Amino acid sequence: MAVTVTTLKKMKSEGDKITWLTAYDYSFAALLDSAGIDAILVGDSLGMVIQGHDTPVPVTIEQSAYHTECVARGVENAMVVGDMPFGSYQVSKEQAYENAVKLMQAGAHVIKLEGGELQVETIRFLVERGVAVCAHIGLTPQSVHQLGGFKVQGRGAAAKRLLEDAIGVERAGACAVVLEAVPQKLASDITNKLTIPTIGIGAGADCDGQVLVLQDMLGIYPKPSPKFSKNFMVGAESVAEAVANYVRDVKGGQFPTADHAFD
Ligand code: KIV
């Protein structure tokens, strides 16, 4: 059965863990869909794992739409989440809407954009016009140069701000929020506070769901993978088995462990 935003909300309320992975093409999308993944994120991580850049900053809306289209063709049941790249939504709410339409016309059911309080007006504008929006807070890789690197966010005094960001995006109508590289206790507090699902990546086991970059979890990215990732090809005989093990471990609470989380 097709996974929708309603499905995700129901899964949160029933304590059923949500599984996301990234993918950027038809074949992997079909494989993930067959493994029963709940959502496929066509992340702007494609700038790194597909294009070989050091950051997602060079990715354009045309490239994001192209990969969303490829993924959408491979999917029967999974929710397709298209990623709004750097510069495609920050200029104005109208610019954000025009580019969200491009991703939806390419097959995205939900669009994701980075930012909390600062994006609240844009999120509200999109939601009022029929766009399902997933926010992304914590480590927001499009701002890597401003953040001074890929670093854990929300420690110490910054925790209050991150909680406010999460509440702000929920109030603006976001249907989910990705928490990236956030201390596990803070991610747990945010998850308990929100009615929308939290999808963690380096945010501990208490999030409502988990997402990883496909190339990291298959151990095929040539550069070092982050501490919060895990190579699921270890002990698996095929890519399909590795993905099935990821789904099993997230659903069963075996992934992530404390080794993949931050204090
Ligand atoms: O682009 C991406 O793959 C992402 C995930 C890291 C959440 O945004």
Short mmCIF file of C-alpha atoms and ligand atoms in Angstrom, two decimals:
data_model
loop_
_atom_site.label_atom_id
_atom_site.label_comp_id
_atom_site.label_asym_id
_atom_site.label_seq_id
_atom_site.Cartn_x
_atom_site.Cartn_y
_atom_site.Cartn_z
CA MET A 1 0.00 0.00 0.00
CA ALA A 2 1.25 3.48 -0.83
CA VAL A 3 2.94 5.27 2.06
CA THR A 4 1.58 8.78 2.59
CA VAL A 5 2.03 11.55 5.15
CA THR A 6 -1.00 10.08 6.96
CA THR A 7 0.75 6.71 7.15
CA LEU A 8 3.81 8.31 8.73
CA LYS A 9 1.74 10.15 11.35
CA LYS A 10 -0.12 6.94 12.20
CA MET A 11 3.20 5.07 12.48
CA LYS A 12 4.43 7.69 14.96
CA SER A 13 1.29 7.43 17.06
CA GLU A 14 1.55 3.62 17.09
CA GLY A 15 5.29 3.60 17.86
CA ASP A 16 6.03 1.84 14.57
CA LYS A 17 9.51 2.95 13.44
CA ILE A 18 9.73 4.67 10.04
CA THR A 19 12.43 3.69 7.54
CA TRP A 20 13.89 6.10 5.00
CA LEU A 21 16.94 5.76 2.74
CA THR A 22 18.26 7.98 0.01
CA ALA A 23 18.35 6.93 -3.65
CA TYR A 24 18.93 8.82 -6.85
CA ASP A 25 18.04 6.42 -9.67
CA TYR A 26 15.43 3.97 -10.94
CA SER A 27 17.16 0.66 -10.14
CA PHE A 28 18.01 1.42 -6.51
CA ALA A 29 14.59 3.00 -6.01
CA ALA A 30 12.91 -0.20 -7.20
CA LEU A 31 15.14 -2.32 -4.94
CA LEU A 32 14.41 -0.15 -1.88
CA ASP A 33 10.71 -0.12 -2.67
CA SER A 34 10.67 -3.93 -2.90
CA ALA A 35 12.45 -4.14 0.47
CA GLY A 36 9.53 -2.26 2.03
CA ILE A 37 11.28 1.03 2.76
CA ASP A 38 8.73 3.64 3.84
CA ALA A 39 10.24 6.62 2.05
CA ILE A 40 13.00 7.34 -0.45
CA LEU A 41 14.74 10.67 -0.10
CA VAL A 42 16.25 11.99 -3.31
CA GLY A 43 18.71 13.92 -1.19
CA ASP A 44 20.97 16.70 -2.31
CA SER A 45 23.66 14.40 -0.92
CA LEU A 46 23.66 13.44 -4.60
CA GLY A 47 26.14 16.32 -4.93
CA MET A 48 28.61 14.22 -2.95
CA VAL A 49 27.80 10.57 -3.60
CA ILE A 50 26.78 10.86 -7.28
CA GLN A 51 28.61 13.96 -8.51
CA GLY A 52 31.75 13.76 -6.35
CA HIS A 53 31.60 17.25 -4.82
CA ASP A 54 32.60 17.86 -1.19
CA THR A 55 29.26 19.45 -0.27
CA PRO A 56 25.69 19.51 -1.61
CA VAL A 57 26.02 23.23 -2.47
CA PRO A 58 26.57 22.79 -6.26
CA VAL A 59 23.35 20.78 -6.79
CA THR A 60 20.73 22.58 -8.91
CA ILE A 61 16.95 22.29 -8.93
CA GLU A 62 17.13 20.80 -12.45
CA GLN A 63 19.45 18.04 -11.22
CA SER A 64 17.27 17.40 -8.18
CA ALA A 65 14.17 17.19 -10.40
CA TYR A 66 15.94 14.85 -12.84
CA HIS A 67 16.93 12.40 -10.09
CA THR A 68 13.48 12.66 -8.49
CA GLU A 69 11.96 11.66 -11.82
CA CYS A 70 14.31 8.65 -12.12
CA VAL A 71 13.45 7.50 -8.58
CA ALA A 72 9.71 8.05 -8.99
CA ARG A 73 9.68 5.62 -11.95
CA GLY A 74 11.06 2.85 -9.72
CA VAL A 75 8.59 3.24 -6.88
CA GLU A 76 5.27 1.54 -6.25
CA ASN A 77 4.62 2.08 -2.55
CA ALA A 78 7.35 4.19 -0.96
CA MET A 79 6.86 7.89 -0.41
CA VAL A 80 9.18 9.95 -2.62
CA VAL A 81 10.78 12.95 -0.92
CA GLY A 82 12.42 15.48 -3.24
CA ASP A 83 15.15 17.72 -1.81
CA MET A 84 15.17 21.46 -2.47
CA PRO A 85 18.81 22.32 -3.19
CA PHE A 86 20.76 25.33 -1.95
CA GLY A 87 19.50 28.56 -3.52
CA SER A 88 16.21 27.07 -4.73
CA TYR A 89 13.99 28.36 -1.89
CA GLN A 90 15.84 31.02 0.10
CA VAL A 91 15.15 34.03 -2.19
CA SER A 92 11.38 34.26 -1.69
CA LYS A 93 8.31 32.18 -0.87
CA GLU A 94 7.30 32.43 -4.52
CA GLN A 95 10.68 31.07 -5.66
CA ALA A 96 10.26 28.20 -3.20
CA TYR A 97 6.79 27.42 -4.55
CA GLU A 98 7.92 27.45 -8.19
CA ASN A 99 10.76 25.04 -7.42
CA ALA A 100 8.64 22.81 -5.18
CA VAL A 101 6.26 22.47 -8.14
CA LYS A 102 9.19 21.28 -10.30
CA LEU A 103 9.98 18.50 -7.81
CA MET A 104 6.32 17.53 -7.44
CA GLN A 105 5.87 17.41 -11.20
CA ALA A 106 8.94 15.16 -11.30
CA GLY A 107 7.16 12.77 -8.93
CA ALA A 108 7.92 13.94 -5.36
CA HIS A 109 5.10 13.43 -2.87
CA VAL A 110 6.86 15.57 -0.27
CA ILE A 111 9.58 18.19 -0.60
CA LYS A 112 12.32 18.72 1.99
CA LEU A 113 14.03 22.00 2.79
CA GLU A 114 16.64 22.97 5.36
CA GLY A 115 15.94 25.40 8.18
CA GLY A 116 13.77 25.98 11.24
CA GLU A 117 12.37 29.31 12.42
CA LEU A 118 13.93 31.12 9.44
CA GLN A 119 11.91 28.99 7.01
CA VAL A 120 8.62 29.08 8.87
CA GLU A 121 6.97 31.62 6.55
CA THR A 122 8.09 29.70 3.47
CA ILE A 123 6.84 26.39 4.88
CA ARG A 124 3.45 27.94 5.71
CA PHE A 125 3.21 29.46 2.20
CA LEU A 126 3.96 26.10 0.56
CA VAL A 127 1.60 24.14 2.82
CA GLU A 128 -1.24 26.60 2.15
CA ARG A 129 -0.75 25.86 -1.55
CA GLY A 130 -0.91 22.09 -1.34
CA VAL A 131 2.76 21.19 -0.91
CA ALA A 132 3.68 18.59 1.73
CA VAL A 133 6.87 19.86 3.38
CA CYS A 134 9.47 18.04 5.45
CA ALA A 135 11.83 20.36 7.34
CA HIS A 136 15.47 19.54 8.09
CA ILE A 137 17.17 20.98 11.19
CA GLY A 138 20.32 20.41 13.21
CA LEU A 139 23.26 19.90 10.88
CA THR A 140 22.03 21.45 7.65
CA PRO A 141 24.70 20.51 5.08
CA GLN A 142 23.80 23.34 2.68
CA SER A 143 25.09 25.75 5.38
CA VAL A 144 28.30 23.77 5.93
CA HIS A 145 30.52 26.76 5.21
CA GLN A 146 28.60 28.91 7.69
CA LEU A 147 28.64 26.13 10.32
CA GLY A 148 32.40 25.67 9.89
CA GLY A 149 32.12 22.01 8.89
CA PHE A 150 29.91 18.95 9.29
CA LYS A 151 29.49 19.24 13.08
CA VAL A 152 27.01 18.17 15.73
CA GLN A 153 24.42 20.90 16.36
CA GLY A 154 22.25 21.78 19.36
CA ARG A 155 24.70 21.24 22.19
CA GLY A 156 24.52 23.44 25.30
CA ALA A 157 22.66 26.73 24.88
CA ALA A 158 21.85 25.91 21.23
CA ALA A 159 19.48 23.13 22.38
CA LYS A 160 16.67 25.57 23.23
CA ARG A 161 16.93 27.17 19.79
CA LEU A 162 16.72 23.79 18.07
CA LEU A 163 13.64 22.82 20.06
CA GLU A 164 12.05 26.14 19.04
CA ASP A 165 12.95 25.42 15.41
CA ALA A 166 11.20 22.04 15.63
CA ILE A 167 8.07 23.50 17.21
CA GLY A 168 8.09 26.34 14.66
CA VAL A 169 8.16 24.05 11.62
CA GLU A 170 5.43 21.84 13.07
CA ARG A 171 3.20 24.90 13.68
CA ALA A 172 3.89 26.08 10.12
CA GLY A 173 2.44 22.81 8.83
CA ALA A 174 5.48 20.62 8.11
CA CYS A 175 4.53 16.94 7.86
CA ALA A 176 7.85 15.65 9.23
CA VAL A 177 11.23 16.91 10.32
CA VAL A 178 14.69 15.47 9.72
CA LEU A 179 17.04 15.85 12.71
CA GLU A 180 20.65 15.54 11.62
CA ALA A 181 23.66 15.22 13.97
CA VAL A 182 21.78 16.25 17.09
CA PRO A 183 22.53 14.97 20.64
CA GLN A 184 20.30 11.95 21.31
CA LYS A 185 18.69 13.40 24.45
CA LEU A 186 17.67 16.56 22.59
CA ALA A 187 16.34 14.52 19.64
CA SER A 188 14.35 12.44 22.10
CA ASP A 189 12.87 15.57 23.75
CA ILE A 190 11.96 17.02 20.33
CA THR A 191 10.36 13.72 19.28
CA ASN A 192 8.24 13.62 22.45
CA LYS A 193 7.19 17.24 22.04
CA LEU A 194 6.08 17.02 18.39
CA THR A 195 3.04 15.34 16.87
CA ILE A 196 4.76 15.08 13.47
CA PRO A 197 7.36 12.34 12.93
CA THR A 198 11.05 13.03 13.48
CA ILE A 199 13.42 11.25 11.10
CA GLY A 200 16.89 11.00 12.61
CA ILE A 201 20.31 10.73 11.07
CA GLY A 202 22.90 10.81 13.82
CA ALA A 203 20.15 11.74 16.29
CA GLY A 204 19.78 8.54 18.31
CA ALA A 205 17.30 5.72 18.57
CA ASP A 206 14.35 7.65 19.99
CA CYS A 207 13.46 9.42 16.74
CA ASP A 208 10.29 8.18 15.07
CA GLY A 209 12.29 7.04 12.06
CA GLN A 210 15.77 6.85 10.59
CA VAL A 211 17.41 7.83 7.33
CA LEU A 212 20.85 7.05 5.94
CA VAL A 213 22.63 7.89 2.72
CA LEU A 214 22.50 4.75 0.56
CA GLN A 215 26.16 4.83 -0.48
CA ASP A 216 27.23 5.10 3.18
CA MET A 217 25.11 2.18 4.34
CA LEU A 218 26.33 0.05 1.42
CA GLY A 219 29.94 0.97 2.22
CA ILE A 220 30.62 2.14 -1.35
CA TYR A 221 31.31 5.85 -0.79
CA PRO A 222 35.07 6.24 -1.32
CA LYS A 223 35.48 8.94 1.35
CA PRO A 224 35.07 8.36 5.11
CA SER A 225 31.46 7.88 6.19
CA PRO A 226 30.10 9.68 9.24
CA LYS A 227 30.18 7.99 12.67
CA PHE A 228 26.37 7.79 12.67
CA SER A 229 26.28 5.58 9.59
CA LYS A 230 26.69 1.80 9.47
CA ASN A 231 27.87 -0.47 6.67
CA PHE A 232 25.00 -2.95 6.25
CA MET A 233 26.87 -4.87 3.54
CA VAL A 234 28.98 -6.43 6.31
CA GLY A 235 27.48 -9.89 6.76
CA ALA A 236 25.04 -9.47 3.85
CA GLU A 237 25.28 -11.42 0.61
CA SER A 238 23.57 -8.88 -1.59
CA VAL A 239 22.47 -5.26 -1.69
CA ALA A 240 18.88 -6.44 -1.28
CA GLU A 241 19.83 -8.30 1.90
CA ALA A 242 21.72 -5.26 3.28
CA VAL A 243 18.67 -3.05 2.72
CA ALA A 244 16.36 -5.68 4.23
CA ASN A 245 18.66 -5.84 7.29
CA TYR A 246 18.52 -2.05 7.63
CA VAL A 247 14.71 -2.12 7.55
CA ARG A 248 14.65 -4.98 10.08
CA ASP A 249 17.14 -3.28 12.42
CA VAL A 250 15.42 0.11 12.38
CA LYS A 251 11.98 -1.45 12.88
CA GLY A 252 13.32 -3.67 15.66
CA GLY A 253 15.22 -0.88 17.44
CA GLN A 254 18.64 -2.47 16.77
CA PHE A 255 19.80 0.51 14.70
CA PRO A 256 21.01 3.04 15.62
CA THR A 257 22.94 2.09 18.75
CA ALA A 258 24.77 4.44 21.11
CA ASP A 259 27.82 4.05 18.83
CA HIS A 260 25.95 5.90 16.09
CA ALA A 261 24.70 8.69 18.35
CA PHE A 262 26.04 11.84 20.03
CA ASP A 263 25.81 13.08 23.64
O1 KIV B 1 20.59 14.99 1.22
C1 KIV B 1 20.45 14.07 2.03
O2 KIV B 1 20.78 12.92 1.77
C2 KIV B 1 19.89 14.41 3.31
C3 KIV B 1 20.00 13.37 4.39
C4 KIV B 1 21.36 13.38 4.93
C5 KIV B 1 18.98 13.59 5.45
O3 KIV B 1 19.43 15.49 3.51
#
